Each structure stands twice: as C-alpha cells, then as structure tokens.
Amino acid sequence: MGQEKLYGYNGKIIRINLSKEKLTFEEVPRKWLDKYLGGRGLAARYYYEEISPYTSPLSPENKLIIMTGPLTGTSVWGSSKAHIVTKSPLTNIYTVSNAGGHFGAYIKKAGYDGIIIEGRASKPSYISIIDDEVKISNAEDLWGLKINEAHKVLLDKLGDNNGTAACIGPAGEKLSRIASVLVDFPGSRRGGSFGRGGIGAVMGSKNLKGILVSGSKEVEVAEPDKLSEYLRSNISLLRETTGYHTKYGTAQYVDSLYELGAFPLMNFTKTRVEEHLIAKLSSKVFREEFVVRDVACYRCPIACGKYARPSSEYQKDLRSKPEYETIWSFGPQCGVFDYNYIIAANNFADDYGLDGISTGYVIGFSMELYEKGILDRGKTNGLELRFGNEEALIELTIQIGERRGFGEKLADGAVRAAQSIGHNTEYYAMHVKGMELTAYEPRAFYGMGLAYATSSRGACHNIGGWTIRDELLKPKIDRYAVKGKGLLVKTIQDVRGYIDSLGLCTIPRRSLNLTDTPSPEVLKFVTGVEPNEDLNTIGERVYNLERMILNREGVRRRDDMLPKRLMIEPIPDGPAKGHVLSPEIFNAMLDEYYAVRKWSVDGVVSEDIKTALNLP
C-alpha cells in the first residue's frame, strides 16, 4: 500500500501485560498491513511470532490478540468485525473468533487497530480504553456477575459517553473450555460473541473480567465522497441480497436446510421428524410469534439480529438473540421443537458466558447417551436426559454455566465429557480436532464435510467454508460430487480469509462486490490505494499462515478427519437417505484439496507455496 498517510488504519496497537500492569503502544509493521490487511490475518501474524507451540492455553504465556480491519468502524455496511486469536483450551491449538456489534468499531474510534493482552492479573481486573486513557482496574466487585449485570456495571462507568464492553460470565471465570466472550449486552444492539474454542476461559485464566472501550475519533477515510457514492449506487443490490436477513435473520436457513435433508437432528441420528414438530421452528413462526425487535451492528442497515422473547408464560421475562446455529443446538440437536425453550436456553447460555453451539451440542450428545442406556439418573444427578425434555435442557444449561452437577462433566466440551464417561462414547461425540460440529449434515452435501475437516479451528462452517450456497441453495456443483470439492472449499476459505481480514461481516459482502472475483474499489476508497495484489491471494496467504501455525502445533492429515459415525453410518431418512461420507469418498476429496492447496499428502504447507505467497 506504499503511501505515507494511513487511511482506514490508526497504525498502532496497545500491548497490555497484566502480570506487570504495564502498557505499551506499538506501531503495526506497515509490511504486515500490506500482506495481511488487518483483522484475522494480522492477528494470525502476531500469533505466529509470539505464541509457542508449547504454550499451555490457560497459562499466563498465552495471549489474547484482538485485531480490527481497515474497514472496521467506517461507514461501509457490515464493517463491525473484530477478531480474537489465541490458543484454544478446547482444542489445544490455534483458534480464531470474530464478533460484530460495536466493540471493534470503538477500538478503532479510540485510536487503535488492536489490543494484545498477556500475562495474568494478580486479582480480578478489567481494562478500560477511553480514547487516550488506558487503565487496568480492580474488578473484584464484578467477579461472579453474569454477563448482563457485568455489562451494565461497566457501561455505567462511562457516564454520558458512548461505548461498549466485552465480558466473560461465570463460565469463563470457572475456566469452562466452552466459555465465550460476549459484547454489546444488554440487548439494545446487535451484540455478538467471540465464541467457539473457549476464548472466555483464556480471559478468565488471566483474571480479566472485561474490556470497556469508548472512542470519540472518526476513522479517517481517504475518499469519503467516492465511498458514499459507491454505497448509494449499490443500495438496491444490498436490499436484493440481504432482504431475507433483514426479515428473518439466519433463522431463514431452518426451512431450506430441513427441506433439503441437510439439517441434523438429535446428534446426527436423523433428518426427519413429524411435520407438526418442524413446522413449529419455521422462520415465519419465529418472526411472527417471537421476534420483538430487529437489531443491527455498528452502522449496518441490514439489522439481521432478531431480539426474541418466549411467547408463553414460561420464562416470559427472558430475552435472547438466537441464530440459526443456536436454534439448532438448543432445539433439534436436543429433540426440542419449541422456540420458548430455545430462546430461554439461549438466554442462560449468553448470561453465563457460554458458547451456544457447543453448549447445546453437548446436551444433545448426553441425551443420546441417556437414550442408549449409557447414562442414567444416577450418573446425571437425577436429570432425565431424554431427547425433547425441555426442562432438562434449561437446567443443564445452567449447570454447565455454574460447573455443578452433571454440568461439571460437560463444561469442557464433548471430547473430554466422553473421555470422562467412558464406554467408548467418543464415537458419539461429533467433533473435529476437539471442536463440536455445527448445524449442517455433511453426509447430505459432501463439501461441508471437507470444510469441517480442514477448518483452521476445528469443525467450523465459517472459517472452514460455508459451502451451503454453492452445493444446496444456488448449486454450482452437485452436492454428492467428489471431484471439484477440493477447489470449492479452498476458494471459499480464501474468500473468507480476506473478508475477515478487512474487518467485514460476510452477509453484505456480495453487495460490495467482494466475492471470489473481488473488486477492491471499496477498500481503495477507504485506504486511498489499490492493494498490491488480488484480495484472494491475501486470503490464501492468511489461510496458509494459519496452517503453518497448525503444522507447528502438530496438526497433520490424521487430524483432518470427520467423526467415524459420518463415515460409517448412512443417513437413515429424508432426501439424502442412504448417503455416507465413506473413507474412500472423503480421502479422495482431501487428496484433491491438498493438491489444490499445494500442501504435502500429509497436509503440511510446502516450501513452494510459502515462497509463492511470501510467507515467513
């Protein structure tokens, strides 16, 4: 990007050592911005330099690396994202997570591109960043508070200033390996969660309750008039491509994925239930009977967040913003087909600071074990964990958040729970690299299986590649095809790599012409310069850098594997009945993927691709 003046960036980060109570302000190497843009890519570069493969995730030596992108905090639609990179206590390898809302934007408005937090505070603490004033303060009065309460206390400290906070709840304090960091609560905004991988436990291990941020500066843009005109001219395309998100949010995918036989039920044992049950989860029912308010991230007109409340007398005072993934995890994964209980469970998970996907998943996993007779009331502290037991769903969510009762056994994720329960129950734990699967049945569209297996953070539909559009919704390739899936998954992963590094949400990206054939116009209007190379190349560099980190941490082909159930048991019902991702099918796709990536047959980044992409 070779110019002196930085637009879209502040050019500096804050490094906070909690052990020494020391603050330093550092310039971001300009060549790193050129090569990685920011956000996820920049955070991965810092991780590569600073976190050893031998670092224990819950030790003071681990770091929370929080980065924004050049678009974060600007007027560009969806430019709300911040990323956290750290070593995961769930998977014991690199992990990355993003959150929208207002947190990333306020980091930029305070004058910084990122924050690196290291060490461990001697007592419960919180960090406040209010423009140029950065402090580490005592949080002993906040320790033990749930998310909503903690956010209110922190935001009250801002007085009349606008700002936001990122906090952990009791789950993070108790080092649950499925704990999250939540932002923008209470729910007047879109909010979000740095979920997946136990990032909340890393924060808890540092005795860090929260990060309070407020900023009064505007992110300086190189060509504001051209940017405004570009956005105006693309507004109809935005409405066309995101209209269903505005109306239904991500709940829209319940209908389509179920119809296509790709919506897994009851721990991936079926894809069909009685019609009256699945009808209760339609996006139309959700919109008309449960949604009370649409909420948006920073300066985003889409407002895809759906703030919902139970419509029955049960827990009628609860509120939450369930997404497609948590509708599944607290719903059909547990045999529950009632939004009243899904919204309630989502509320409790948020307030305790739990990852909603993993929490609902482990409850459904334990329900299958109960149905099979492996668990009984004597082993579950009296809970009857049958599929569809709504009261047990709520109680166990709370127990996991509090690390008590049977919830203590589930609070560290499915793999550790299976190891503790014994009886070869890891077969029933649907995970990749220790991270639980999400709400997509990969036997119904094979590319999703490859995406799960090769994701940079374990089973993941975001980082790994959202193949749903290309295989199911607007198919470009047969969902059961084997040939071509390696290229498909690589392409989607690389696109997500540059989108995340820009600090952009993926939902409006098509209206900004940021696809697999991207136009860099919007980035040029923000930064004032053309990128030195194609954005896809930058995304490819980010993904390869992450793989280099994973290789250094021991990840090889043996780790890029799916759960045995998915490779042995065919889908028993629905449109995809009889399909299975056999070892032969899966390994053929994996071979093609490695070849397209130019990695070795064991999944190691080659010297040739390192040279081609100018990697360290």
XYZ file of C-alpha atoms in Angstrom:
616
model
C 0.000 0.000 0.000
C 3.181 2.111 -0.064
C 1.917 5.624 0.906
C 2.894 7.678 3.956
C -0.516 8.669 5.248
C -2.609 5.838 6.687
C -6.322 5.871 5.972
C -8.626 3.201 7.400
C -5.976 2.363 9.989
C -4.656 4.002 13.139
C -1.302 2.286 12.702
C -0.860 1.351 16.359
C -1.896 -1.239 18.913
C -1.949 -1.399 22.724
C 0.022 -4.168 24.442
C -1.217 -4.821 27.977
C 0.808 -7.016 30.330
C -1.492 -7.877 33.229
C 1.252 -9.507 35.306
C 3.392 -6.371 35.283
C 0.480 -3.909 34.986
C 2.392 -2.439 32.064
C 1.001 -0.687 28.985
C 2.937 -0.111 25.779
C 1.863 1.429 22.493
C 3.370 -0.062 19.364
C 3.286 0.723 15.673
C 1.951 -2.025 13.442
C 4.592 -3.043 10.876
C 3.455 -1.478 7.594
C 4.519 -4.517 5.585
C 2.155 -6.656 7.686
C -0.764 -4.418 6.742
C 0.191 -4.755 3.082
C 0.377 -8.554 3.299
C -2.450 -9.384 5.721
C -4.759 -6.304 5.623
C -5.715 -6.486 9.327
C -8.256 -8.387 11.424
C -7.835 -12.139 11.284
C -4.748 -12.057 9.062
C -2.878 -9.534 11.186
C -3.823 -11.354 14.393
C -2.523 -14.639 12.970
C 0.785 -12.933 12.106
C 1.221 -11.752 15.696
C 0.312 -15.243 16.940
C 2.913 -16.791 14.630
C 5.594 -14.518 16.081
C 4.619 -14.635 19.744
C 2.908 -17.867 20.811
C 4.989 -21.011 21.085
C 3.543 -24.411 20.110
C 4.347 -25.463 23.674
C 2.270 -22.714 25.292
C -0.470 -24.003 27.583
C -3.788 -22.323 26.694
C -4.658 -21.398 30.285
C -1.177 -20.225 31.259
C -0.074 -16.582 31.580
C 2.101 -17.154 28.487
C -0.943 -17.455 26.241
C -2.192 -14.197 24.742
C -5.456 -12.661 23.610
C -4.703 -10.984 20.287
C -7.576 -8.674 19.291
C -7.426 -7.028 15.866
C -9.673 -4.906 13.656
C -9.504 -4.448 9.881
C -9.211 -1.385 7.628
C -12.985 -1.308 7.075
C -13.895 -1.729 10.761
C -15.654 1.348 12.140
C -16.165 3.012 8.760
C -19.499 3.707 7.048
C -19.182 0.537 4.950
C -22.077 -1.863 5.592
C -21.153 -4.666 7.955
C -17.830 -3.085 8.933
C -18.177 -4.033 12.580
C -15.909 -7.018 12.969
C -13.063 -7.564 15.391
C -11.162 -10.841 15.681
C -9.595 -12.596 18.643
C -6.817 -15.100 18.050
C -5.475 -17.251 20.880
C -4.545 -20.820 21.748
C -7.732 -22.749 22.438
C -8.223 -24.606 25.719
C -10.866 -26.741 23.954
C -8.710 -27.947 21.044
C -5.224 -27.095 22.369
C -4.359 -25.490 19.021
C -4.698 -22.086 17.348
C -8.190 -20.661 17.249
C -9.785 -17.528 15.837
C -13.158 -15.953 16.513
C -14.961 -12.814 15.430
C -17.739 -10.665 16.853
C -19.757 -7.853 15.375
C -21.769 -5.301 17.298
C -19.851 -2.178 18.313
C -16.722 -3.498 20.032
C -14.372 -3.439 17.024
C -15.661 -0.060 15.873
C -14.965 1.531 19.262
C -11.434 0.127 19.357
C -10.856 1.978 16.087
C -12.633 5.127 17.350
C -10.404 5.118 20.426
C -7.416 5.344 18.091
C -6.099 1.770 17.893
C -6.113 -1.121 15.437
C -5.822 -3.792 18.082
C -5.018 -4.947 21.592
C -2.657 -7.689 22.751
C -3.282 -8.913 26.291
C -0.663 -11.057 28.007
C 0.241 -12.297 31.484
C -2.167 -12.776 34.376
C -3.549 -10.190 36.779
C -2.928 -10.838 40.476
C -6.614 -10.203 41.214
C -9.828 -9.868 39.189
C -9.417 -6.875 36.874
C -10.911 -5.075 33.931
C -9.339 -2.952 31.230
C -10.780 0.416 30.233
C -9.807 2.128 26.989
C -11.344 5.594 26.699
C -9.614 7.398 23.866
C -6.049 8.022 25.047
C -6.692 6.888 28.630
C -5.960 3.170 29.121
C -6.171 1.645 32.606
C -6.193 -1.689 34.408
C -8.688 -1.517 37.282
C -9.914 -3.724 40.108
C -12.884 -5.938 39.170
C -13.352 -7.887 42.395
C -16.851 -6.414 42.703
C -17.643 -7.724 39.195
C -16.303 -11.246 39.671
C -19.173 -13.713 39.777
C -21.600 -11.439 37.943
C -23.437 -12.731 34.902
C -22.927 -11.055 31.543
C -25.886 -8.661 31.559
C -25.134 -7.454 35.066
C -21.407 -7.048 34.420
C -22.017 -5.074 31.234
C -24.388 -2.709 32.987
C -21.863 -2.012 35.759
C -19.071 -1.368 33.263
C -21.133 0.803 30.933
C -22.306 2.906 33.886
C -18.656 3.899 34.364
C -18.767 5.705 31.006
C -21.384 8.191 32.153
C -22.671 10.030 29.111
C -20.022 8.606 26.770
C -20.946 6.061 24.157
C -19.087 2.813 24.367
C -19.235 -0.923 24.694
C -17.760 -3.779 26.671
C -16.592 -7.332 26.109
C -17.105 -9.540 29.173
C -16.945 -13.067 30.465
C -19.537 -14.619 32.740
C -19.253 -17.254 35.466
C -18.390 -19.914 32.850
C -15.243 -18.051 31.819
C -14.301 -17.378 35.439
C -14.615 -21.114 36.145
C -12.461 -21.868 33.092
C -15.089 -23.774 31.124
C -13.449 -24.773 27.867
C -16.638 -23.812 26.004
C -16.848 -20.314 27.524
C -17.221 -17.252 25.284
C -16.544 -13.533 25.450
C -19.737 -11.548 24.830
C -20.046 -7.975 23.584
C -22.754 -5.304 23.498
C -25.100 -6.534 26.218
C -27.760 -5.782 27.309
C -29.546 -6.354 24.054
C -30.268 -2.910 22.671
C -27.707 -3.590 19.938
C -26.852 -6.463 17.648
C -24.223 -7.715 20.048
C -22.195 -10.792 19.457
C -19.945 -13.411 20.872
C -16.322 -14.332 20.479
C -17.381 -17.959 20.575
C -16.012 -21.374 19.709
C -12.883 -22.751 21.327
C -13.127 -21.477 24.903
C -11.823 -17.936 24.451
C -13.780 -16.962 27.582
C -11.693 -19.421 29.597
C -8.465 -17.813 28.333
C -9.787 -14.463 29.514
C -10.802 -15.992 32.853
C -7.378 -17.573 33.292
C -5.950 -14.050 33.121
C -8.265 -12.837 35.906
C -9.752 -10.478 33.318
C -13.483 -9.861 33.656
C -13.972 -7.416 30.822
C -12.723 -4.765 28.430
C -14.533 -1.419 28.393
C -13.998 0.691 25.259
C -15.115 4.159 24.226
C -13.753 6.389 21.490
C -14.613 9.784 20.082
C -12.479 9.770 16.921
C -13.854 9.027 13.468
C -11.966 6.515 11.348
C -10.331 8.618 8.651
C -11.239 7.577 5.105
C -9.206 8.584 2.032
C -12.045 9.280 -0.400
C -15.252 9.827 1.601
C -17.269 11.272 -1.297
C -16.449 8.385 -3.616
C -17.179 5.901 -0.822
C -20.579 7.482 -0.148
C -21.460 7.465 -3.845
C -20.351 3.827 -4.162
C -22.575 2.797 -1.259
C -25.518 4.790 -2.628
C -25.198 3.180 -6.042
C -25.128 -0.316 -4.517
C -28.001 0.077 -2.056
C -30.501 -1.763 -4.285
C -28.069 -4.675 -4.592
C -27.736 -4.704 -0.798
C -31.505 -4.949 -0.375
C -31.751 -7.644 -3.021
C -29.036 -9.831 -1.493
C -29.844 -9.338 2.201
C -33.630 -8.869 2.308
C -34.293 -12.210 3.950
C -31.655 -11.456 6.576
C -33.481 -8.231 7.419
C -36.805 -10.043 7.741
C -35.836 -13.388 9.284
C -32.171 -13.228 10.256
C -30.290 -16.502 9.991
C -33.410 -18.378 11.137
C -34.311 -18.441 7.429
C -31.979 -21.417 6.954
C -34.020 -23.726 9.188
C -36.666 -24.058 6.465
C -34.346 -24.594 3.500
C -31.807 -26.875 5.185
C -34.542 -29.111 6.612
C -36.284 -29.338 3.246
C -33.009 -30.404 1.614
C -32.320 -33.089 4.239
C -29.209 -31.279 5.485
C -30.479 -30.281 8.959
C -29.117 -32.803 11.504
C -31.424 -33.884 14.310
C -30.735 -35.482 17.684
C -26.970 -35.781 17.452
C -26.842 -36.578 13.743
C -29.065 -39.669 14.038
C -31.810 -38.479 11.651
C -33.003 -35.652 9.421
C -36.781 -36.129 9.676
C -39.432 -35.681 12.381
C -43.219 -35.309 12.323
C -44.234 -32.314 10.215
C -46.047 -30.579 13.066
C -42.799 -30.501 15.056
C -40.547 -28.960 12.422
C -43.336 -26.540 11.443
C -43.049 -25.017 14.934
C -39.474 -23.942 14.058
C -40.221 -22.228 10.750
C -38.702 -18.788 10.243
C -42.205 -17.401 9.747
C -43.290 -18.649 13.196
C -40.110 -17.198 14.686
C -40.696 -13.805 13.063
C -44.411 -13.515 13.785
C -44.638 -15.004 17.265
C -41.301 -14.436 18.982
C -39.257 -11.574 17.472
C -39.775 -8.307 19.333
C -37.099 -6.143 17.747
C -34.618 -6.086 14.874
C -31.144 -5.048 15.985
C -28.111 -4.015 13.970
C -24.356 -3.903 14.276
C -22.420 -0.651 14.021
C -23.721 1.484 11.111
C -25.313 -1.508 9.385
C -28.728 -1.129 7.686
C -29.391 -4.878 7.456
C -30.399 -5.397 11.118
C -30.147 -9.192 10.880
C -30.192 -9.638 14.676
C -33.564 -10.796 15.973
C -34.200 -9.974 19.595
C -36.782 -12.510 20.750
C -38.730 -13.485 23.863
C -40.819 -16.513 24.812
C -44.462 -16.098 23.875
C -45.768 -18.352 26.638
C -45.851 -17.689 30.364
C -42.722 -19.822 30.701
C -39.748 -17.542 31.386
C -41.641 -14.689 29.730
C -39.170 -12.094 31.020
C -36.192 -13.677 29.232
C -34.695 -12.237 26.055
C -32.079 -13.533 23.630
C -30.960 -13.318 20.012
C -30.846 -16.898 18.746
C -29.161 -17.523 15.407
C -29.645 -20.470 13.062
C -26.842 -22.324 14.848
C -28.254 -21.956 18.355
C -31.824 -22.563 17.197
C -30.408 -25.927 16.130
C -28.167 -26.606 19.116
C -30.756 -25.846 21.809
C -33.555 -27.169 19.593
C -33.445 -30.182 17.259
C -29.990 -31.276 18.453
C -31.729 -31.858 21.800
C -35.029 -33.052 20.320
C -36.691 -29.763 21.320
C -39.067 -28.081 18.845
C -40.333 -25.107 20.833
C -38.944 -21.586 20.489
C -39.983 -20.758 24.049
C -37.354 -23.115 25.435
C -34.774 -22.403 22.731
C -34.911 -18.663 23.467
C -34.716 -19.362 27.207
C -31.741 -21.715 26.900
C -30.006 -19.216 24.610
C -30.586 -16.523 27.244
C -28.996 -18.575 30.013
C -26.036 -19.558 27.843
C -25.408 -15.907 26.968
C -25.739 -14.733 30.553
C -23.331 -17.367 31.887
C -20.965 -16.625 29.001
C -21.168 -19.985 27.222
C -20.681 -20.827 23.573
C -24.239 -21.571 22.446
C -23.267 -24.068 19.744
C -21.055 -26.208 21.975
C -23.405 -25.981 24.966
C -26.474 -27.171 23.084
C -24.365 -29.750 21.291
C -23.020 -31.393 24.472
C -26.516 -31.523 25.959
C -27.850 -33.329 22.866
C -24.806 -35.624 22.918
C -25.526 -36.572 26.536
C -29.200 -37.113 25.666
C -28.239 -39.738 23.087
C -26.089 -41.487 25.686
C -29.043 -41.453 28.083
C -31.362 -42.866 25.422
C -28.830 -45.638 24.763
C -28.629 -46.538 28.459
C -25.007 -45.477 28.828
C -26.161 -42.729 31.214
C -28.919 -42.937 33.791
C -30.284 -40.737 36.555
C -27.633 -41.993 38.938
C -24.942 -40.628 36.627
C -26.738 -37.398 35.663
C -27.503 -36.203 39.198
C -31.169 -37.083 38.777
C -31.765 -35.470 35.364
C -33.832 -37.470 32.875
C -31.882 -36.562 29.771
C -34.243 -37.858 27.125
C -34.493 -36.105 23.779
C -37.211 -33.498 23.994
C -37.006 -32.933 27.758
C -37.271 -29.153 27.722
C -36.892 -28.647 31.474
C -33.716 -30.756 31.455
C -32.353 -28.597 28.608
C -32.757 -25.451 30.695
C -31.469 -26.962 33.923
C -28.412 -28.482 32.292
C -27.542 -25.234 30.502
C -27.485 -23.509 33.897
C -25.490 -26.359 35.466
C -22.866 -26.116 32.717
C -22.610 -22.356 33.283
C -22.156 -22.909 37.018
C -19.927 -26.011 36.684
C -22.066 -28.057 39.036
C -23.925 -31.340 38.956
C -23.731 -33.203 35.669
C -22.950 -29.872 34.036
C -19.461 -30.055 35.521
C -18.763 -33.030 33.265
C -19.986 -31.204 30.127
C -18.413 -27.797 30.771
C -15.192 -28.747 28.987
C -16.794 -29.944 25.757
C -17.862 -33.211 24.178
C -14.484 -34.927 23.836
C -13.489 -34.511 27.477
C -17.012 -35.459 28.564
C -16.783 -38.660 26.506
C -13.383 -39.480 27.985
C -14.794 -38.983 31.485
C -17.947 -41.046 30.830
C -16.051 -43.869 29.148
C -17.775 -46.823 27.421
C -16.264 -45.770 24.052
C -18.617 -42.800 23.949
C -16.221 -40.700 21.861
C -17.843 -42.419 18.859
C -20.978 -40.361 19.606
C -19.076 -37.077 20.033
C -19.360 -35.300 16.672
C -16.216 -33.174 16.540
C -13.140 -32.303 14.510
C -9.923 -31.639 16.419
C -11.966 -31.392 19.636
C -14.454 -28.761 18.413
C -18.084 -29.810 18.145
C -19.844 -29.857 14.762
C -22.393 -27.220 13.846
C -25.870 -27.313 12.301
C -25.113 -28.913 8.930
C -25.324 -32.595 7.964
C -22.214 -33.176 5.810
C -23.424 -36.548 4.519
C -26.087 -34.531 2.677
C -23.557 -32.309 0.860
C -20.036 -33.595 0.795
C -18.135 -30.320 0.513
C -19.311 -29.390 4.003
C -17.538 -32.455 5.372
C -14.294 -31.350 3.758
C -14.806 -27.821 5.118
C -15.321 -29.136 8.657
C -12.213 -31.289 8.419
C -9.858 -28.638 7.069
C -11.061 -25.616 9.035
C -8.300 -23.717 10.810
C -10.025 -24.050 14.183
C -11.736 -27.452 14.228
C -15.258 -28.176 12.980
C -16.499 -24.844 11.671
C -18.872 -23.653 8.961
C -17.371 -20.138 8.887
C -13.600 -20.460 8.903
C -13.852 -23.878 7.233
C -16.065 -22.694 4.397
C -19.816 -22.144 4.074
C -20.453 -24.440 1.095
C -24.220 -24.298 1.587
C -24.817 -21.710 -1.136
C -22.757 -23.486 -3.805
C -23.926 -27.014 -3.033
C -27.514 -26.501 -1.846
C -29.128 -23.061 -2.096
C -27.842 -21.912 -5.502
C -25.994 -25.026 -6.580
C -22.971 -24.681 -8.815
C -21.815 -28.251 -8.183
C -23.632 -31.482 -7.389
C -23.804 -31.922 -3.636
C -22.739 -35.582 -3.851
C -19.933 -34.962 -6.322
C -16.424 -35.820 -5.156
C -14.329 -34.221 -7.875
C -14.163 -30.436 -7.606
C -14.866 -30.202 -3.868
C -11.227 -29.522 -3.021
C -11.177 -26.410 -5.214
C -14.608 -25.314 -3.984
C -13.618 -25.463 -0.316
C -10.236 -23.805 -0.884
C -11.863 -20.930 -2.789
C -14.488 -20.298 -0.110
C -11.871 -20.466 2.652
C -9.622 -17.955 0.879
C -12.520 -15.546 0.313
C -13.411 -15.745 3.994
C -9.735 -15.143 4.800
C -9.671 -11.735 3.120
C -13.205 -10.780 4.245
C -12.258 -11.425 7.885
C -9.022 -9.513 7.461
C -10.912 -6.483 6.127
C -12.990 -6.406 9.326
C -16.156 -7.026 7.325
C -19.219 -9.166 8.015
C -19.804 -11.775 5.317
C -23.537 -11.014 4.908
C -23.268 -7.773 2.838
C -20.081 -8.697 1.006
C -21.789 -9.532 -2.301
C -23.363 -6.079 -2.446
C -19.821 -4.670 -2.156
C -18.545 -6.899 -4.993
C -16.348 -8.829 -2.577
C -16.820 -12.342 -3.943
C -14.464 -14.993 -5.318
C -13.738 -12.486 -8.117
C -13.416 -9.427 -5.893
C -13.329 -5.781 -6.866
C -11.139 -3.790 -4.430
C -12.987 -0.497 -5.006
C -14.450 -0.168 -1.525
C -11.042 -0.850 0.053
C -9.422 1.691 -2.258
C -11.941 4.382 -1.279
C -11.196 3.718 2.398
C -7.395 3.387 2.267
C -6.642 5.557 -0.762
C -4.555 2.938 -2.554
C -5.046 -0.204 -4.616
C -3.933 -3.391 -2.877
C -0.629 -4.659 -4.236
C -2.233 -7.982 -5.145
C -5.565 -9.707 -5.644
C -7.619 -9.966 -2.450
C -7.977 -13.721 -2.961
C -4.193 -14.027 -2.803
C -4.214 -12.228 0.536
C -6.942 -14.592 1.774
C -4.883 -17.551 0.591
C -1.858 -16.180 2.450
C -3.894 -15.871 5.651
C -5.163 -19.452 5.389
C -1.688 -20.825 4.693
C -0.216 -18.884 7.604
C -2.843 -20.415 9.892
C -1.969 -23.852 8.539
C 1.718 -23.215 9.182
C 0.817 -22.459 12.789
C -1.250 -25.648 12.991
C 1.566 -27.690 11.442
C 3.925 -26.254 14.056
C 1.420 -27.341 16.722
C 1.377 -30.893 15.371
C -1.643 -30.914 13.036
C -1.383 -33.352 10.118
C -3.659 -35.338 7.819
C -4.661 -37.655 10.667
C -6.283 -34.638 12.339
C -8.205 -33.513 9.239
C -10.771 -36.248 9.760
C -14.502 -36.458 10.360
C -16.294 -38.322 13.169
C -16.478 -42.070 12.472
C -20.273 -42.063 12.547
C -20.408 -39.838 9.471
C -18.021 -42.134 7.582
C -19.768 -45.385 8.547
C -23.492 -44.781 9.078
C -25.613 -43.661 6.089
C -28.309 -41.028 6.659
C -31.399 -43.074 7.609
C -34.138 -40.835 6.197
C -35.082 -37.770 4.179
C -33.915 -36.545 0.752
C -30.292 -37.587 1.427
C -31.220 -41.051 2.709
C -28.506 -43.648 2.165
C -25.651 -41.204 1.664
C -22.488 -41.533 3.710
C -19.083 -39.867 3.589
C -17.143 -43.126 3.312
C -13.375 -43.113 3.892
C -12.871 -43.584 0.133
C -15.027 -40.566 -0.754
C -13.586 -38.384 1.969
C -9.945 -39.221 1.271
C -10.409 -38.557 -2.453
C -11.713 -35.066 -1.635
C -8.929 -34.476 0.883
C -6.271 -35.539 -1.655
C -7.678 -33.056 -4.171
C -7.832 -30.311 -1.534
C -4.188 -30.807 -0.533
C -3.165 -30.835 -4.197
C -5.048 -27.605 -4.958
C -3.524 -26.013 -1.862
C -0.071 -27.317 -2.900
C 0.372 -28.926 0.513
C 2.005 -32.295 1.067
C -0.090 -35.501 1.125
C 0.172 -35.251 4.932
C -1.310 -31.751 4.991
C 1.902 -29.768 5.519
C 2.391 -26.369 3.856
C 5.095 -26.772 1.206
C 8.158 -24.577 0.809
C 6.986 -23.748 -2.709
C 3.708 -22.220 -1.532
C 5.491 -20.378 1.286
C 7.772 -18.799 -1.310
C 4.939 -18.046 -3.737
C 2.887 -16.313 -1.037
C 5.874 -14.621 0.642
C 5.207 -16.313 3.963
C 7.678 -16.328 6.875
